[in-house]
Tab-separated table of C-alpha atoms and ligand atoms in Angstrom:
chain	number	residue	atom	x	y	z
V	1	MET	CA	25.908	39.673	-35.706
V	2	GLU	CA	28.998	38.042	-37.151
V	3	GLU	CA	29.708	34.517	-38.224
V	4	SER	CA	31.372	33.436	-35.001
V	5	LYS	CA	28.433	34.454	-32.841
V	6	ILE	CA	27.550	31.607	-30.533
V	7	ILE	CA	23.879	30.935	-30.058
V	8	SER	CA	22.879	29.874	-26.561
V	9	GLY	CA	19.653	28.679	-24.998
V	10	CYS	CA	18.525	27.179	-28.302
V	11	LYS	CA	15.918	24.436	-27.942
V	12	ALA	CA	15.214	23.845	-31.599
V	13	LEU	CA	16.944	24.423	-34.916
V	14	LEU	CA	14.704	24.323	-37.973
V	15	ILE	CA	16.147	23.876	-41.440
V	16	GLY	CA	13.921	24.561	-44.427
V	17	GLY	CA	14.784	23.917	-48.034
V	18	SER	CA	13.626	22.995	-51.483
V	19	ALA	CA	15.424	22.220	-54.746
V	20	GLY	CA	19.150	21.883	-54.092
V	21	SER	CA	18.864	21.753	-50.302
V	22	LEU	CA	19.381	18.040	-49.805
V	23	GLU	CA	22.921	18.441	-51.164
V	24	VAL	CA	23.653	20.937	-48.398
V	25	LEU	CA	22.358	18.588	-45.718
V	26	ILE	CA	24.347	15.707	-47.110
V	27	GLU	CA	27.458	17.809	-46.854
V	28	VAL	CA	26.785	19.231	-43.397
V	29	LEU	CA	25.222	16.331	-41.470
V	30	PRO	CA	28.119	13.836	-41.635
V	31	LYS	CA	30.350	16.454	-40.029
V	32	LEU	CA	28.057	16.863	-37.027
V	33	GLU	CA	28.680	14.454	-34.192
V	34	GLN	CA	25.822	15.454	-31.942
V	35	LEU	CA	23.262	18.137	-31.273
V	36	LYS	CA	24.087	19.954	-28.086
V	37	SER	CA	20.813	20.163	-26.125
V	38	PHE	CA	18.673	21.093	-29.095
V	39	ALA	CA	16.480	19.275	-31.592
V	40	LEU	CA	17.004	19.562	-35.342
V	41	ILE	CA	13.832	19.682	-37.420
V	42	ILE	CA	14.158	19.396	-41.176
V	43	VAL	CA	11.387	20.625	-43.467
V	44	LEU	CA	12.026	19.914	-47.146
V	45	HIS	CA	9.756	20.187	-50.153
V	46	ARG	CA	9.406	16.927	-52.004
V	47	LYS	CA	7.038	14.690	-53.861
V	48	SER	CA	4.355	13.059	-51.774
V	49	GLY	CA	4.824	9.507	-50.604
V	50	GLU	CA	8.622	9.613	-50.651
V	51	ASP	CA	9.036	9.552	-46.903
V	52	ASN	CA	11.345	6.619	-46.538
V	53	LEU	CA	13.551	7.695	-49.388
V	54	LEU	CA	14.464	10.963	-47.719
V	55	GLU	CA	14.707	9.456	-44.237
V	56	ASN	CA	17.040	6.748	-45.475
V	57	LEU	CA	19.175	9.205	-47.397
V	58	ILE	CA	19.618	11.350	-44.333
V	59	SER	CA	20.057	8.502	-41.856
V	60	ILE	CA	23.020	7.043	-43.709
V	61	LYS	CA	24.686	10.443	-43.575
V	62	THR	CA	24.485	10.996	-39.837
V	63	ALA	CA	25.284	9.374	-36.510
V	64	ILE	CA	22.635	11.482	-34.808
V	65	PRO	CA	19.469	9.502	-33.984
V	66	ILE	CA	16.403	10.234	-36.085
V	67	MET	CA	13.044	10.281	-34.353
V	68	GLU	CA	10.136	9.113	-36.475
V	69	VAL	CA	7.630	11.936	-36.811
V	70	GLU	CA	4.133	10.913	-35.816
V	71	ASP	CA	1.393	13.149	-34.569
V	72	LYS	CA	2.049	14.464	-31.012
V	73	VAL	CA	5.621	13.145	-30.680
V	74	PRO	CA	7.586	15.171	-28.145
V	75	VAL	CA	10.419	17.316	-29.485
V	76	GLU	CA	13.490	16.130	-27.608
V	77	PRO	CA	17.004	17.529	-27.638
V	78	GLY	CA	19.614	15.463	-29.435
V	79	TYR	CA	17.310	14.116	-32.119
V	80	ILE	CA	16.663	14.842	-35.775
V	81	TYR	CA	13.056	15.103	-36.974
V	82	ILE	CA	12.121	15.028	-40.646
V	83	ALA	CA	8.776	16.506	-41.709
V	84	PRO	CA	6.719	13.822	-43.480
V	85	SER	CA	5.412	14.527	-46.962
V	86	ASP	CA	1.826	15.701	-47.389
V	87	TYR	CA	1.413	17.124	-43.891
V	88	HIS	CA	2.105	20.549	-42.474
V	89	LEU	CA	4.296	20.383	-39.392
V	90	LEU	CA	3.136	22.379	-36.354
V	91	PHE	CA	4.320	22.824	-32.787
V	92	GLU	CA	2.209	22.736	-29.631
V	93	LYS	CA	2.947	24.713	-26.467
V	94	ASP	CA	3.915	21.513	-24.640
V	95	GLU	CA	6.679	21.045	-27.256
V	96	THR	CA	5.070	18.234	-29.156
V	97	ILE	CA	4.543	18.075	-32.902
V	98	SER	CA	1.118	18.192	-34.554
V	99	LEU	CA	0.515	17.290	-38.170
V	100	ASP	CA	-2.118	18.877	-40.356
V	101	THR	CA	-3.396	18.058	-43.841
V	102	SER	CA	-4.930	21.450	-44.569
V	103	GLU	CA	-4.496	23.292	-47.902
V	104	LYS	CA	-1.045	23.671	-49.395
V	105	VAL	CA	0.763	26.933	-48.668
V	106	ASN	CA	3.134	28.295	-51.328
V	107	TYR	CA	2.172	25.230	-53.384
V	108	SER	CA	3.756	23.129	-50.665
V	109	ARG	CA	2.809	20.702	-47.920
V	110	PRO	CA	4.837	20.669	-45.752
V	111	SER	CA	5.246	24.405	-46.078
V	112	ILE	CA	8.359	25.963	-44.542
V	113	ASP	CA	6.431	29.127	-43.639
V	114	VAL	CA	3.835	27.116	-41.721
V	115	ALA	CA	6.438	25.179	-39.713
V	116	PHE	CA	8.570	28.267	-39.031
V	117	GLU	CA	5.623	30.432	-37.946
V	118	SER	CA	4.288	27.775	-35.623
V	119	ALA	CA	7.741	27.184	-34.105
V	120	ALA	CA	8.198	30.933	-33.594
V	121	ASP	CA	4.950	31.003	-31.626
V	122	VAL	CA	6.048	28.168	-29.344
V	123	TYR	CA	9.813	28.693	-28.980
V	124	GLY	CA	10.187	32.474	-29.292
V	125	PRO	CA	13.839	33.376	-28.660
V	126	SER	CA	14.901	29.741	-28.050
V	127	LEU	CA	14.758	29.051	-31.743
V	128	ALA	CA	17.118	29.236	-34.701
V	129	ALA	CA	16.230	28.614	-38.324
V	130	ILE	CA	18.162	28.216	-41.550
V	131	LEU	CA	16.664	28.645	-45.013
V	132	LEU	CA	18.485	26.819	-47.789
V	133	SER	CA	18.448	26.553	-51.561
V	134	GLY	CA	15.169	26.446	-53.502
V	135	ALA	CA	13.040	27.748	-56.347
V	136	ASN	CA	10.080	28.882	-54.257
V	137	ALA	CA	9.167	31.881	-52.076
V	138	ASP	CA	8.370	29.615	-49.119
V	139	GLY	CA	10.233	30.323	-45.871
V	140	THR	CA	10.541	34.106	-46.013
V	141	ALA	CA	7.389	34.871	-44.007
V	142	GLY	CA	8.381	32.160	-41.538
V	143	LEU	CA	11.826	33.655	-41.016
V	144	GLN	CA	10.224	37.033	-40.457
V	145	ALA	CA	7.961	35.548	-37.766
V	146	ILE	CA	10.934	33.901	-36.062
V	147	LYS	CA	12.837	37.163	-36.109
V	148	GLU	CA	9.918	39.051	-34.601
V	149	ALA	CA	9.639	36.445	-31.843
V	150	GLY	CA	13.320	36.936	-30.988
V	151	GLY	CA	14.795	33.845	-32.668
V	152	VAL	CA	17.926	33.705	-34.819
V	153	THR	CA	17.520	33.634	-38.603
V	154	VAL	CA	20.051	32.346	-41.102
V	155	VAL	CA	19.884	32.255	-44.887
V	156	GLN	CA	22.173	30.306	-47.175
V	157	LYS	CA	24.344	32.637	-49.239
V	158	PRO	CA	22.585	32.605	-52.633
V	159	GLU	CA	25.897	32.249	-54.528
V	160	SER	CA	26.547	29.013	-52.643
V	161	ALA	CA	23.067	27.641	-53.326
V	162	GLU	CA	22.254	25.352	-56.207
V	163	VAL	CA	19.027	27.306	-56.722
V	164	ALA	CA	19.444	30.870	-55.478
V	165	TYR	CA	15.821	31.982	-55.682
V	166	MET	CA	14.563	30.979	-52.249
V	167	PRO	CA	17.438	32.379	-50.152
V	168	GLY	CA	17.594	35.410	-52.474
V	169	TYR	CA	13.904	36.095	-51.968
V	170	ALA	CA	14.342	35.965	-48.181
V	171	ILE	CA	17.274	38.374	-48.237
V	172	GLU	CA	15.325	40.815	-50.388
V	173	ASN	CA	12.238	40.758	-48.194
V	174	MET	CA	13.507	40.483	-44.636
V	175	SER	CA	16.831	41.035	-42.904
V	176	PRO	CA	18.217	37.711	-41.710
V	177	ASP	CA	20.722	37.804	-38.859
V	178	LEU	CA	23.246	35.853	-40.892
V	179	VAL	CA	23.895	34.983	-44.537
V	180	LEU	CA	26.245	31.998	-44.634
V	181	ASP	CA	27.823	29.643	-47.154
V	182	ILE	CA	27.826	25.888	-46.559
V	183	ARG	CA	31.055	25.804	-44.556
V	184	GLN	CA	29.847	28.631	-42.354
V	185	ILE	CA	26.491	26.941	-41.849
V	186	LEU	CA	28.322	23.920	-40.456
V	187	GLU	CA	30.278	26.139	-38.066
V	188	PHE	CA	27.104	27.889	-37.005
V	189	VAL	CA	25.345	24.625	-36.138
V	190	LYS	CA	28.405	23.239	-34.347
V	191	ASN	CA	28.566	26.329	-32.163
V	192	ILE	CA	24.974	26.283	-30.974
V	193	ASN	CA	24.791	26.032	-27.150
V	194	THR	CA	28.550	25.604	-26.738
V	195	SER	CA	29.180	28.624	-24.537
V	196	LYS	CA	29.301	27.925	-20.813
B	1	MET	CA	-1.351	36.110	-35.391
B	2	ILE	CA	-4.292	35.626	-33.051
B	3	SER	CA	-3.080	35.459	-29.439
B	4	ASP	CA	-3.495	32.482	-27.114
B	5	ARG	CA	-5.820	34.538	-24.953
B	6	GLU	CA	-8.063	35.518	-27.896
B	7	LEU	CA	-8.243	31.931	-29.038
B	8	GLU	CA	-9.377	30.898	-25.584
B	9	VAL	CA	-12.105	33.560	-25.528
B	10	LEU	CA	-13.263	32.504	-28.980
B	11	ILE	CA	-13.453	28.838	-27.952
B	12	ASN	CA	-15.521	29.759	-24.891
B	13	GLU	CA	-17.801	31.972	-26.920
B	14	VAL	CA	-18.452	29.289	-29.552
B	15	PHE	CA	-19.216	26.812	-26.822
B	16	GLU	CA	-21.546	29.153	-24.987
B	17	TYR	CA	-23.497	30.257	-28.053
B	18	TYR	CA	-23.538	27.046	-30.087
B	19	GLY	CA	-22.552	24.182	-27.816
B	20	TYR	CA	-19.628	23.135	-30.016
B	21	ASP	CA	-16.601	22.450	-27.860
B	22	PHE	CA	-13.259	23.089	-29.592
B	23	SER	CA	-11.261	23.307	-26.360
B	24	GLY	CA	-9.610	19.930	-26.948
B	25	TYR	CA	-8.466	20.725	-30.479
B	26	SER	CA	-4.795	21.148	-31.317
B	27	LYS	CA	-4.130	24.821	-30.604
B	28	ALA	CA	-1.423	25.091	-33.237
B	29	SER	CA	-3.774	23.968	-35.973
B	30	LEU	CA	-6.850	25.773	-34.636
B	31	LYS	CA	-4.987	29.090	-34.618
B	32	ARG	CA	-4.255	28.734	-38.312
B	33	ARG	CA	-7.871	27.840	-39.049
B	34	VAL	CA	-9.150	30.893	-37.213
B	35	GLU	CA	-6.701	33.083	-39.119
B	36	ARG	CA	-7.982	31.560	-42.322
B	37	LEU	CA	-11.539	32.322	-41.213
B	38	TYR	CA	-10.504	35.966	-40.697
B	39	GLN	CA	-9.255	36.032	-44.289
B	40	ILE	CA	-12.312	34.393	-45.790
B	41	ASP	CA	-14.687	36.684	-43.918
B	42	GLY	CA	-12.593	39.824	-44.313
B	43	ILE	CA	-12.221	40.153	-40.542
B	44	SER	CA	-9.370	42.256	-39.221
B	45	ARG	CA	-10.197	42.652	-35.551
B	46	PHE	CA	-10.938	40.083	-32.895
B	47	SER	CA	-14.040	41.978	-31.793
B	48	ASP	CA	-15.529	41.526	-35.283
B	49	VAL	CA	-15.452	37.753	-35.114
B	50	LEU	CA	-17.031	37.885	-31.663
B	51	SER	CA	-19.892	40.061	-32.833
B	52	LYS	CA	-20.505	37.748	-35.794
B	53	ILE	CA	-20.707	34.772	-33.457
B	54	ARG	CA	-23.131	36.610	-31.186
B	55	SER	CA	-25.425	38.121	-33.735
B	56	GLU	CA	-25.224	36.513	-37.203
B	57	GLU	CA	-27.704	33.769	-37.674
B	58	GLY	CA	-26.263	30.717	-39.388
B	59	TYR	CA	-22.691	31.788	-38.648
B	60	VAL	CA	-22.109	28.608	-36.675
B	61	LYS	CA	-22.518	26.408	-39.726
B	62	HIS	CA	-20.039	28.514	-41.627
B	63	LEU	CA	-17.611	28.538	-38.710
B	64	VAL	CA	-17.673	24.755	-38.254
B	65	GLU	CA	-17.305	24.300	-41.985
B	66	GLU	CA	-14.250	26.526	-42.248
B	67	ILE	CA	-12.550	25.576	-39.005
B	68	THR	CA	-12.525	21.866	-39.701
B	69	VAL	CA	-10.071	20.562	-42.290
B	70	ASN	CA	-11.969	18.483	-44.845
B	71	VAL	CA	-9.213	17.580	-47.309
B	72	THR	CA	-9.658	13.977	-48.456
B	73	GLU	CA	-9.128	11.598	-51.389
B	74	MET	CA	-10.324	8.246	-52.689
B	75	PHE	CA	-7.907	5.465	-51.787
B	76	ARG	CA	-5.760	7.981	-49.895
B	77	ASP	CA	-2.483	6.182	-49.142
B	78	PRO	CA	-3.009	3.288	-51.568
B	79	LEU	CA	-0.801	0.900	-49.602
B	80	PHE	CA	-3.092	1.254	-46.629
B	81	TYR	CA	-6.027	0.152	-48.810
B	82	LYS	CA	-3.965	-2.687	-50.196
B	83	LEU	CA	-3.485	-3.924	-46.653
B	84	LEU	CA	-7.214	-3.559	-45.946
B	85	ARG	CA	-7.988	-5.490	-49.100
B	86	GLU	CA	-5.507	-8.288	-48.460
B	87	GLU	CA	-5.489	-8.682	-44.683
B	88	ILE	CA	-8.621	-7.197	-43.156
B	89	VAL	CA	-11.415	-7.756	-45.686
B	90	PRO	CA	-10.847	-11.548	-45.724
B	91	VAL	CA	-11.292	-11.600	-41.928
B	92	LEU	CA	-14.434	-9.500	-42.145
B	93	ALA	CA	-15.727	-11.911	-44.765
B	94	THR	CA	-16.105	-14.640	-42.153
B	95	LYS	CA	-18.766	-12.636	-40.299
B	96	PRO	CA	-22.474	-13.026	-41.016
B	97	PHE	CA	-22.828	-9.256	-41.080
B	98	ILE	CA	-20.235	-6.469	-41.353
B	99	ARG	CA	-20.524	-3.115	-39.595
B	100	ILE	CA	-18.057	-0.340	-40.348
B	101	TRP	CA	-17.857	3.160	-38.883
B	102	HIS	CA	-16.148	5.964	-40.786
B	103	ALA	CA	-15.653	8.609	-38.086
B	104	GLY	CA	-14.818	11.987	-39.639
B	105	CYS	CA	-15.699	10.846	-43.146
B	106	SER	CA	-15.612	14.352	-44.671
B	107	THR	CA	-17.054	14.387	-48.221
B	108	GLY	CA	-17.165	10.597	-48.346
B	109	GLU	CA	-14.307	9.608	-50.679
B	110	GLU	CA	-13.077	7.185	-48.033
B	111	VAL	CA	-16.489	5.557	-47.643
B	112	TYR	CA	-16.910	5.000	-51.393
B	113	SER	CA	-13.412	3.533	-51.528
B	114	MET	CA	-14.363	1.082	-48.798
B	115	ALA	CA	-17.601	0.192	-50.585
B	116	ILE	CA	-15.581	-0.602	-53.726
B	117	LEU	CA	-13.307	-2.935	-51.758
B	118	LEU	CA	-16.316	-4.689	-50.243
B	119	LYS	CA	-18.091	-4.976	-53.553
B	120	GLU	CA	-15.044	-6.528	-55.204
B	121	ALA	CA	-14.843	-9.063	-52.370
B	122	ASN	CA	-18.533	-9.740	-52.892
B	123	LEU	CA	-19.345	-8.591	-49.357
B	124	LEU	CA	-21.146	-5.306	-49.877
B	125	HIS	CA	-24.593	-6.922	-49.711
B	126	LYS	CA	-24.009	-7.963	-46.092
B	127	SER	CA	-22.273	-4.782	-44.966
B	128	LEU	CA	-23.393	-1.495	-43.423
B	129	LEU	CA	-21.185	1.584	-43.578
B	130	TYR	CA	-21.954	4.245	-40.995
B	131	ALA	CA	-20.354	7.514	-42.021
B	132	THR	CA	-20.309	10.434	-39.607
B	133	ASP	CA	-18.823	13.900	-39.381
B	134	ILE	CA	-19.274	17.042	-37.286
B	135	ASN	CA	-19.671	19.149	-40.432
B	136	SER	CA	-23.137	18.823	-41.981
B	137	VAL	CA	-22.057	20.490	-45.225
B	138	VAL	CA	-19.586	17.740	-46.133
B	139	LEU	CA	-22.147	15.069	-45.286
B	140	ASP	CA	-24.514	16.490	-47.911
B	141	THR	CA	-21.823	16.053	-50.557
B	142	ALA	CA	-21.001	12.577	-49.287
B	143	LYS	CA	-24.607	11.413	-49.598
B	144	LYS	CA	-24.685	12.389	-53.261
B	145	GLY	CA	-21.490	10.577	-54.187
B	146	LEU	CA	-20.490	13.395	-56.504
B	147	PHE	CA	-16.774	14.082	-56.736
B	148	PRO	CA	-14.830	16.487	-58.951
B	149	LEU	CA	-13.962	14.868	-62.255
B	150	ARG	CA	-10.535	16.550	-62.298
B	151	MET	CA	-9.528	14.319	-59.354
B	152	ILE	CA	-10.519	11.062	-61.031
B	153	LYS	CA	-7.228	10.419	-62.770
B	154	GLN	CA	-5.457	10.519	-59.431
B	155	TYR	CA	-8.121	8.336	-57.808
B	156	ALA	CA	-7.938	5.744	-60.563
B	157	GLU	CA	-4.199	5.597	-60.079
B	158	ASN	CA	-4.582	5.264	-56.292
B	159	TYR	CA	-7.121	2.511	-56.911
B	160	ARG	CA	-4.664	0.588	-59.066
B	161	PHE	CA	-1.849	1.006	-56.517
B	162	SER	CA	-4.203	-0.321	-53.848
B	163	GLY	CA	-4.454	-3.563	-55.791
B	164	GLY	CA	-7.624	-2.815	-57.736
B	165	SER	CA	-7.835	-4.577	-61.066
B	166	GLU	CA	-11.274	-3.622	-62.365
B	167	ASP	CA	-11.921	-0.779	-64.766
B	168	PHE	CA	-12.278	2.149	-62.340
B	169	SER	CA	-14.474	4.074	-64.760
B	170	ASP	CA	-17.178	1.434	-64.370
B	171	TYR	CA	-17.890	2.844	-60.917
B	172	TYR	CA	-19.032	6.303	-61.988
B	173	THR	CA	-20.608	8.306	-64.755
B	174	ALA	CA	-19.088	11.616	-65.784
B	175	ASN	CA	-21.335	14.626	-66.019
B	176	TYR	CA	-20.625	18.375	-66.087
B	177	GLY	CA	-17.226	18.151	-64.417
B	178	LEU	CA	-18.468	15.725	-61.802
B	179	ALA	CA	-18.148	11.993	-61.344
B	180	LYS	CA	-21.328	10.461	-59.982
B	181	PHE	CA	-20.597	7.182	-58.230
B	182	SER	CA	-23.037	4.377	-58.794
B	183	CYS	CA	-26.033	4.092	-56.465
B	184	GLU	CA	-25.200	0.485	-55.873
B	185	LEU	CA	-22.220	1.679	-53.834
B	186	ASN	CA	-24.100	3.983	-51.479
B	187	GLU	CA	-27.103	1.762	-50.888
B	188	LYS	CA	-25.382	0.390	-47.815
B	189	MET	CA	-24.225	3.719	-46.419
B	190	VAL	CA	-25.839	5.607	-43.555
B	191	PHE	CA	-24.768	9.219	-43.085
B	192	SER	CA	-25.320	11.244	-39.957
B	193	GLN	CA	-23.911	14.119	-37.999
B	194	HIS	CA	-21.909	12.958	-34.988
B	195	ASN	CA	-19.517	14.957	-32.835
B	196	LEU	CA	-16.623	12.884	-31.508
B	197	VAL	CA	-16.122	15.406	-28.718
B	198	SER	CA	-19.546	15.121	-27.169
B	199	ASP	CA	-21.619	12.319	-28.702
B	200	ALA	CA	-21.734	8.785	-27.390
B	201	SER	CA	-21.180	5.415	-28.961
B	202	PHE	CA	-24.152	4.324	-31.094
B	203	ASN	CA	-23.397	0.778	-32.197
B	204	GLU	CA	-20.836	-1.993	-32.171
B	205	PHE	CA	-18.488	-2.239	-35.134
B	206	ASP	CA	-16.104	-4.710	-36.704
B	207	LEU	CA	-13.957	-1.951	-38.158
B	208	ILE	CA	-13.654	1.707	-37.256
B	209	MET	CA	-11.857	3.985	-39.707
B	210	CYS	CA	-10.847	7.324	-38.272
B	211	ARG	CA	-8.158	8.676	-40.502
B	212	ASN	CA	-6.587	12.123	-40.239
B	213	VAL	CA	-9.073	13.311	-37.667
B	214	LEU	CA	-7.179	12.731	-34.415
B	215	ILE	CA	-4.300	14.916	-35.635
B	216	TYR	CA	-6.592	17.908	-35.069
B	217	PHE	CA	-7.110	16.997	-31.410
B	218	ASP	CA	-4.784	17.408	-28.432
B	219	LYS	CA	-3.543	14.336	-26.579
B	220	HIS	CA	-6.267	14.523	-23.985
B	221	LEU	CA	-9.117	14.599	-26.485
B	222	GLN	CA	-7.417	11.908	-28.571
B	223	ASP	CA	-7.505	9.703	-25.521
B	224	ARG	CA	-11.203	10.381	-24.954
B	225	VAL	CA	-12.048	9.563	-28.557
B	226	LEU	CA	-9.906	6.428	-28.548
B	227	ARG	CA	-11.794	5.231	-25.479
B	228	LEU	CA	-15.033	5.885	-27.332
B	229	PHE	CA	-13.731	3.730	-30.204
B	230	ASP	CA	-12.641	1.046	-27.785
B	231	SER	CA	-16.160	0.837	-26.382
B	232	SER	CA	-17.655	0.784	-29.901
B	233	LEU	CA	-15.568	-2.107	-31.230
B	234	SER	CA	-16.541	-5.739	-31.139
B	235	CYS	CA	-14.083	-8.230	-29.691
B	236	LEU	CA	-11.217	-8.607	-32.218
B	237	GLY	CA	-12.543	-5.615	-34.125
B	238	TYR	CA	-10.127	-3.336	-35.995
B	239	LEU	CA	-9.247	0.311	-35.612
B	240	ALA	CA	-7.630	2.076	-38.579
B	241	LEU	CA	-5.974	5.484	-38.263
B	242	GLY	CA	-4.138	7.835	-40.617
B	243	THR	CA	-0.539	7.144	-41.677
B	244	LYS	CA	0.973	9.485	-39.090
B	245	GLU	CA	-1.408	8.794	-36.230
B	246	THR	CA	-0.752	6.529	-33.284
B	247	ILE	CA	-2.439	5.194	-30.142
B	248	LYS	CA	0.884	4.963	-28.350
B	249	PHE	CA	0.282	8.086	-26.257
B	250	SER	CA	-3.126	6.883	-25.109
B	251	THR	CA	-4.459	4.830	-22.193
B	252	VAL	CA	-6.113	2.260	-24.481
B	253	GLN	CA	-2.874	1.119	-26.085
B	254	ASP	CA	-2.681	-2.026	-23.948
B	255	LYS	CA	-5.998	-3.223	-25.276
B	256	PHE	CA	-4.837	-3.219	-28.862
B	257	GLN	CA	-2.342	-5.090	-30.955
B	258	GLN	CA	-0.777	-3.342	-33.935
B	259	LEU	CA	-0.514	-5.083	-37.287
B	260	ASN	CA	3.232	-4.989	-37.961
B	261	ARG	CA	4.054	-1.335	-38.275
B	262	GLU	CA	0.866	-0.468	-40.108
B	263	LYS	CA	-1.777	1.915	-38.832
B	264	ILE	CA	-4.269	-0.817	-38.066
B	265	TRP	CA	-4.838	-2.126	-34.559
B	266	LYS	CA	-6.814	-5.157	-33.439
B	267	LYS	CA	-8.785	-5.001	-30.219
B	268	VAL	CA	-7.532	-7.882	-28.112
B	269	LYS	CA	-8.973	-7.078	-24.673
C	1	SAM	C1	-9.002	15.680	-42.935
C	1	SAM	S1	-10.660	15.082	-42.864
C	1	SAM	C2	-10.391	13.328	-42.972
C	1	SAM	C3	-11.235	12.673	-44.030
C	1	SAM	C4	-10.970	11.205	-44.271
C	1	SAM	N1	-11.160	10.407	-43.070
C	1	SAM	C5	-9.584	10.987	-44.826
C	1	SAM	O1	-8.690	10.502	-44.132
C	1	SAM	O2	-9.351	11.321	-45.997
C	1	SAM	C6	-11.078	15.351	-41.156
C	1	SAM	C7	-12.573	15.333	-40.870
C	1	SAM	O3	-12.815	15.261	-39.456
C	1	SAM	C8	-13.982	15.992	-39.167
C	1	SAM	N2	-14.050	16.343	-37.750
C	1	SAM	C9	-13.368	17.317	-37.109
C	1	SAM	N3	-13.753	17.393	-35.823
C	1	SAM	C10	-14.688	16.434	-35.637
C	1	SAM	C11	-15.472	16.026	-34.528
C	1	SAM	N4	-15.365	16.626	-33.335
C	1	SAM	N5	-16.357	15.018	-34.692
C	1	SAM	C12	-16.488	14.405	-35.902
C	1	SAM	N6	-15.784	14.756	-36.992
C	1	SAM	C13	-14.884	15.762	-36.866
C	1	SAM	C14	-13.870	17.184	-40.084
C	1	SAM	O4	-15.123	17.827	-40.302
C	1	SAM	C15	-13.288	16.568	-41.362
C	1	SAM	O5	-14.278	16.253	-42.293
């Protein structure tokens, strides 16, 4: 699959990241005008109790509406969802979000693996996911699950990442469909669902 | 991953053999719990878990213990407790007698936190705290008021952020890695097993705390449980949920008024 490949029939795009990933979002989000019939769900590692901080940071960078994540909110196209701190983010078959305070996974809650695996189970091939910069092994198993379910997997090019470990670990342990730098990630997201 | 079909069979089997009904639980979360159970018990095939359910005595207790999520803290979400302390406790104070229900109390950290608030407002003597959970193992811990000492630093900090100004260490004695909370605090607590799925209302309360329990239920079961709470609350009683929980998808929402944007609702009808 090459960079220009246009993804169609995508219902949800998940973006997972840790250290150094917020910078990518802050660069990409202002250049996105809307989400074409898909929802964007952002799962970032961060300190607990910093919910508003991250939400505010992201909301001033985008014109796209942000839907507050509460338990059982429906996932609707056109909206951004940000995983709250201290909860794992899960997806139900009726395309609503469930939250869960069970044990940390990969030292993290929310864990990217947990959110990705659950989304793979619900969305199958109608899903795309991007794994960004970070210093943790979280996300690799989740990408693998998405790939197996027929979804599209993207990893940030490690050389373009502030912390290369997380994307590097994914590339070593699974074969993502695409490895993209920040500019290419923007193009990828812009092109989702644009074919007729 | 366990398939949807297998999960369904497992739920039916557990209901048939033990009478515990998990059919209204969030499937996304339940799947992960069952996978975790596989790991803990060294199970690799679905048929193995079925045969354990059918033939191993005492497996039910283990299953309920591992399937439910019991993670909790004292003064979890300190700002929530600050609000309780400043807005709700003074209203409760006007009553001759205060009844509180902690539904899904887990190992009791929440109940002891509440008792501390009441004690500091000089109300504990006229209060009763009913603490219930489906999992009998956590209730045993809760009764003892013994919490891991390694957590205390965090709890003391939460306590301070919640507006507490006493010396937190006055509330417990440290012993062999455990903090034993003073008996004065649990004198007014009543612990019992209660299943929100199948058991009825058992009293009328001025405040019901049910935090981070509804997230494990699907919308339909949430609605059932919220109706149970509605029928167990006195007029103008309060319902407190977890920071990410809401009643807005339920049929009882018209009967309640939310306190600003906080997770506390007052029963108005
Ligand atoms: C995550 S803990 C919440 C503890 C505490 N309320 C807090 O917020 O820290 C959830 C609790 O709900 C209990 N629970 C799950 N299903 C239940 C049911 N059907 N009836 C009563 N309690 C239940 C679990 O056993 C567990 O102890």
